[in-house]
GROMACS .gro file of C-alpha atoms in nm:
model
  195
    1LYS     CA    1   0.000   0.000   0.000
    2ASP     CA    2   0.139   0.338  -0.107
    3THR     CA    3   0.026   0.602   0.143
    4THR     CA    4   0.183   0.882  -0.059
    5GLN     CA    5  -0.068   0.843  -0.346
    6TYR     CA    6  -0.431   0.944  -0.358
    7SER     CA    7  -0.660   0.644  -0.387
    8VAL     CA    8  -1.033   0.621  -0.447
    9LEU     CA    9  -1.062   0.308  -0.237
   10SER     CA   10  -0.821   0.134  -0.004
   11ILE     CA   11  -0.876  -0.209   0.153
   12SER     CA   12  -0.593  -0.374   0.343
   13ASN     CA   13  -0.291  -0.364   0.109
   14TYR     CA   14  -0.498  -0.298  -0.206
   15GLN     CA   15  -0.560   0.045  -0.357
   16VAL     CA   16  -0.777   0.169  -0.640
   17SER     CA   17  -0.631   0.485  -0.788
   18GLU     CA   18  -0.736   0.729  -1.057
   19THR     CA   19  -0.464   0.766  -1.317
   20CYS     CA   20  -0.426   0.849  -1.680
   21SER     CA   21  -0.261   0.604  -1.914
   22SER     CA   22  -0.123   0.731  -2.238
   23PRO     CA   23   0.219   0.611  -2.349
   24LYS     CA   24   0.201   0.813  -2.670
   25LEU     CA   25   0.112   1.132  -2.486
   26ASN     CA   26   0.368   1.111  -2.206
   27ASP     CA   27   0.608   1.334  -2.396
   28ARG     CA   28   0.369   1.627  -2.442
   29SER     CA   29   0.636   1.860  -2.574
   30GLN     CA   30   0.680   1.648  -2.887
   31TYR     CA   31   0.338   1.495  -2.946
   32GLN     CA   32   0.037   1.672  -2.802
   33ARG     CA   33   0.125   2.024  -2.909
   34LYS     CA   34   0.068   1.904  -3.264
   35LEU     CA   35  -0.276   1.760  -3.185
   36GLN     CA   36  -0.602   1.938  -3.238
   37PRO     CA   37  -0.871   1.852  -2.979
   38ILE     CA   38  -1.094   1.555  -3.059
   39ILE     CA   39  -1.447   1.673  -3.140
   40MET     CA   40  -1.729   1.500  -2.954
   41TYR     CA   41  -2.102   1.540  -2.998
   42ASP     CA   42  -2.260   1.398  -2.684
   43MET     CA   43  -2.489   1.456  -2.390
   44GLU     CA   44  -2.401   1.431  -2.025
   45ALA     CA   45  -2.687   1.198  -1.925
   46CYS     CA   46  -2.601   0.921  -2.176
   47PRO     CA   47  -2.420   0.608  -2.049
   48PHE     CA   48  -2.261   0.543  -2.390
   49CYS     CA   49  -2.127   0.900  -2.400
   50ARG     CA   50  -2.002   0.868  -2.045
   51LYS     CA   51  -1.804   0.556  -2.135
   52VAL     CA   52  -1.626   0.745  -2.415
   53ARG     CA   53  -1.560   1.045  -2.186
   54GLU     CA   54  -1.396   0.808  -1.936
   55GLY     CA   55  -1.170   0.678  -2.212
   56LEU     CA   56  -1.079   1.032  -2.317
   57SER     CA   57  -0.988   1.111  -1.955
   58ILE     CA   58  -0.777   0.797  -1.920
   59LEU     CA   59  -0.589   0.901  -2.233
   60SER     CA   60  -0.571   1.261  -2.109
   61LEU     CA   61  -0.686   1.391  -2.449
   62ASP     CA   62  -0.818   1.740  -2.504
   63VAL     CA   63  -1.170   1.744  -2.644
   64THR     CA   64  -1.406   2.003  -2.786
   65PHE     CA   65  -1.755   1.904  -2.678
   66HIS     CA   66  -2.059   2.002  -2.880
   67PRO     CA   67  -2.344   1.927  -2.636
   68CYS     CA   68  -2.648   1.759  -2.794
   69PRO     CA   69  -2.919   1.747  -2.526
   70LYS     CA   70  -3.272   1.638  -2.614
   71LYS     CA   71  -3.470   1.925  -2.769
   72GLY     CA   72  -3.138   2.098  -2.840
   73LEU     CA   73  -3.144   2.352  -3.122
   74ARG     CA   74  -2.773   2.379  -3.203
   75SER     CA   75  -2.529   2.087  -3.235
   76ARG     CA   76  -2.796   1.814  -3.211
   77VAL     CA   77  -2.985   1.963  -3.507
   78ARG     CA   78  -2.664   1.993  -3.714
   79ILE     CA   79  -2.569   1.629  -3.649
   80LYS     CA   80  -2.920   1.500  -3.728
   81GLU     CA   81  -2.928   1.707  -4.049
   82LYS     CA   82  -2.584   1.579  -4.155
   83TYR     CA   83  -2.618   1.209  -4.066
   84GLY     CA   84  -2.996   1.155  -4.042
   85ASP     CA   85  -3.261   1.144  -3.771
   86ASP     CA   86  -3.159   0.793  -3.661
   87THR     CA   87  -2.810   0.908  -3.559
   88THR     CA   88  -2.729   0.818  -3.199
   89PHE     CA   89  -2.473   0.972  -2.966
   90PRO     CA   90  -2.183   0.991  -2.909
   91VAL     CA   91  -2.042   1.104  -3.242
   92MET     CA   92  -1.664   1.156  -3.264
   93VAL     CA   93  -1.468   1.349  -3.524
   94ASP     CA   94  -1.089   1.335  -3.509
   95PRO     CA   95  -0.954   1.638  -3.699
   96ASN     CA   96  -0.603   1.490  -3.672
   97THR     CA   97  -0.691   1.189  -3.891
   98GLY     CA   98  -1.026   1.276  -4.051
   99ILE     CA   99  -1.196   0.973  -3.888
  100GLU     CA  100  -1.566   1.003  -3.790
  101LEU     CA  101  -1.722   0.732  -3.568
  102PHE     CA  102  -2.061   0.677  -3.403
  103GLU     CA  103  -2.064   0.374  -3.172
  104SER     CA  104  -1.906   0.406  -2.826
  105ASP     CA  105  -1.714   0.076  -2.848
  106ASP     CA  106  -1.581   0.165  -3.195
  107ILE     CA  107  -1.479   0.510  -3.071
  108LEU     CA  108  -1.295   0.364  -2.771
  109ALA     CA  109  -1.114   0.104  -2.984
  110TYR     CA  110  -1.004   0.379  -3.222
  111LEU     CA  111  -0.890   0.618  -2.946
  112PHE     CA  112  -0.684   0.356  -2.761
  113LYS     CA  113  -0.531   0.227  -3.086
  114THR     CA  114  -0.447   0.578  -3.210
  115TYR     CA  115  -0.352   0.755  -2.886
  116GLY     CA  116  -0.288   0.476  -2.634
  117ASP     CA  117  -0.126   0.137  -2.622
  118GLY     CA  118  -0.394  -0.028  -2.839
  119VAL     CA  119  -0.575  -0.197  -2.551
  120VAL     CA  120  -0.909  -0.069  -2.424
  121PRO     CA  121  -0.906  -0.109  -2.043
  122ASN     CA  122  -1.128  -0.386  -1.908
  123THR     CA  123  -1.327  -0.123  -1.718
  124LEU     CA  124  -1.445   0.011  -2.058
  125SER     CA  125  -1.432  -0.308  -2.268
  126ARG     CA  126  -1.732  -0.420  -2.473
  127ASP     CA  127  -1.672  -0.770  -2.333
  128ASN     CA  128  -1.727  -0.653  -1.974
  129VAL     CA  129  -2.101  -0.687  -1.904
  130LEU     CA  130  -2.077  -0.456  -1.604
  131VAL     CA  131  -1.951  -0.159  -1.807
  132GLN     CA  132  -2.288  -0.033  -1.935
  133LEU     CA  133  -2.451  -0.101  -1.601
  134SER     CA  134  -2.185   0.093  -1.409
  135CYS     CA  135  -2.197   0.382  -1.658
  136ALA     CA  136  -2.575   0.401  -1.625
  137LEU     CA  137  -2.569   0.370  -1.245
  138GLY     CA  138  -2.315   0.651  -1.229
  139LEU     CA  139  -2.580   0.880  -1.378
  140LEU     CA  140  -2.853   0.794  -1.126
  141PRO     CA  141  -2.758   1.025  -0.837
  142ARG     CA  142  -2.805   1.328  -1.064
  143PHE     CA  143  -3.118   1.181  -1.232
  144ASN     CA  144  -3.137   1.316  -1.588
  145ARG     CA  145  -2.932   1.630  -1.531
  146GLY     CA  146  -2.762   1.716  -1.858
  147LEU     CA  147  -3.035   1.553  -2.066
  148GLN     CA  148  -3.274   1.834  -2.169
  149ALA     CA  149  -3.181   2.161  -2.340
  150LYS     CA  150  -3.244   2.496  -2.171
  151TYR     CA  151  -3.234   2.838  -2.329
  152SER     CA  152  -2.896   3.011  -2.331
  153ASN     CA  153  -2.711   3.293  -2.500
  154PRO     CA  154  -2.384   3.125  -2.607
  155PRO     CA  155  -2.052   3.310  -2.610
  156SER     CA  156  -1.889   3.371  -2.948
  157LEU     CA  157  -1.592   3.146  -2.865
  158PRO     CA  158  -1.589   2.804  -2.695
  159LEU     CA  159  -1.525   2.799  -2.323
  160THR     CA  160  -1.228   2.610  -2.178
  161LEU     CA  161  -1.285   2.366  -1.893
  162TYR     CA  162  -1.005   2.191  -1.703
  163SER     CA  163  -1.166   1.870  -1.581
  164TYR     CA  164  -1.187   1.492  -1.599
  165GLU     CA  165  -1.476   1.248  -1.609
  166GLY     CA  166  -1.426   1.095  -1.265
  167SER     CA  167  -1.474   1.420  -1.073
  168PRO     CA  168  -1.818   1.477  -0.918
  169PHE     CA  169  -1.741   1.850  -0.909
  170CYS     CA  170  -1.669   1.864  -1.281
  171LYS     CA  171  -1.982   1.660  -1.355
  172VAL     CA  172  -2.211   1.933  -1.221
  173VAL     CA  173  -2.040   2.188  -1.446
  174ARG     CA  174  -2.063   1.960  -1.751
  175GLU     CA  175  -2.433   1.897  -1.685
  176THR     CA  176  -2.495   2.270  -1.695
  177LEU     CA  177  -2.281   2.322  -2.007
  178THR     CA  178  -2.477   2.044  -2.179
  179GLU     CA  179  -2.819   2.177  -2.080
  180LEU     CA  180  -2.721   2.526  -2.201
  181GLU     CA  181  -2.571   2.378  -2.522
  182LEU     CA  182  -2.244   2.562  -2.465
  183ILE     CA  183  -1.957   2.434  -2.680
  184HIS     CA  184  -1.649   2.391  -2.462
  185THR     CA  185  -1.299   2.256  -2.494
  186GLN     CA  186  -1.203   2.028  -2.210
  187VAL     CA  187  -0.839   2.009  -2.114
  188SER     CA  188  -0.841   1.661  -1.964
  189CYS     CA  189  -0.649   1.659  -1.638
  190PRO     CA  190  -0.708   1.335  -1.450
  191ARG     CA  191  -0.477   1.249  -1.163
  192GLY     CA  192  -0.133   1.168  -1.300
  193SER     CA  193  -0.185   1.368  -1.619
  194LEU     CA  194   0.081   1.610  -1.741
  195ASN     CA  195  -0.192   1.866  -1.823
   0.00000   0.00000   0.00000
């Protein structure tokens, strides 16, 4: 047991810690400065979107979020017009490679292959039956916050948010940004990140 590190849970000699894991991004001076943020169309109260946001945090990737809450009049309408009314979220666009993907498992496989070590962590794997359940249960305490659009007067430029998916404090902010349909660039800074 390492008492010098923050841990989410500690039982006897075992610790569960929050960390980022990105071998390709460890040398930020050479690699990440060249990267444009990943573009994500999602909504806070969606378990499939949450799963992808967790992967983005693990990889410590910067992301520009285009919130798409139900009854949203901005990004949601643009995505539905471009790809059709049956389009589901999340939708990812990687401006660094030109790749566009729609399914959460496909997005995660792509992100970890392109920006990680190629292996999607078991905690996010499509083969782990508990993943969807845990992502959905994680949304329950805030019951549908970040699901429905509310009127807002958006700023002319995207906001910048320093956060990571595992933080309950950041979640409240992201719920509000989603409901107000405010485009924002997240600088992912999970514990252990160089951001």
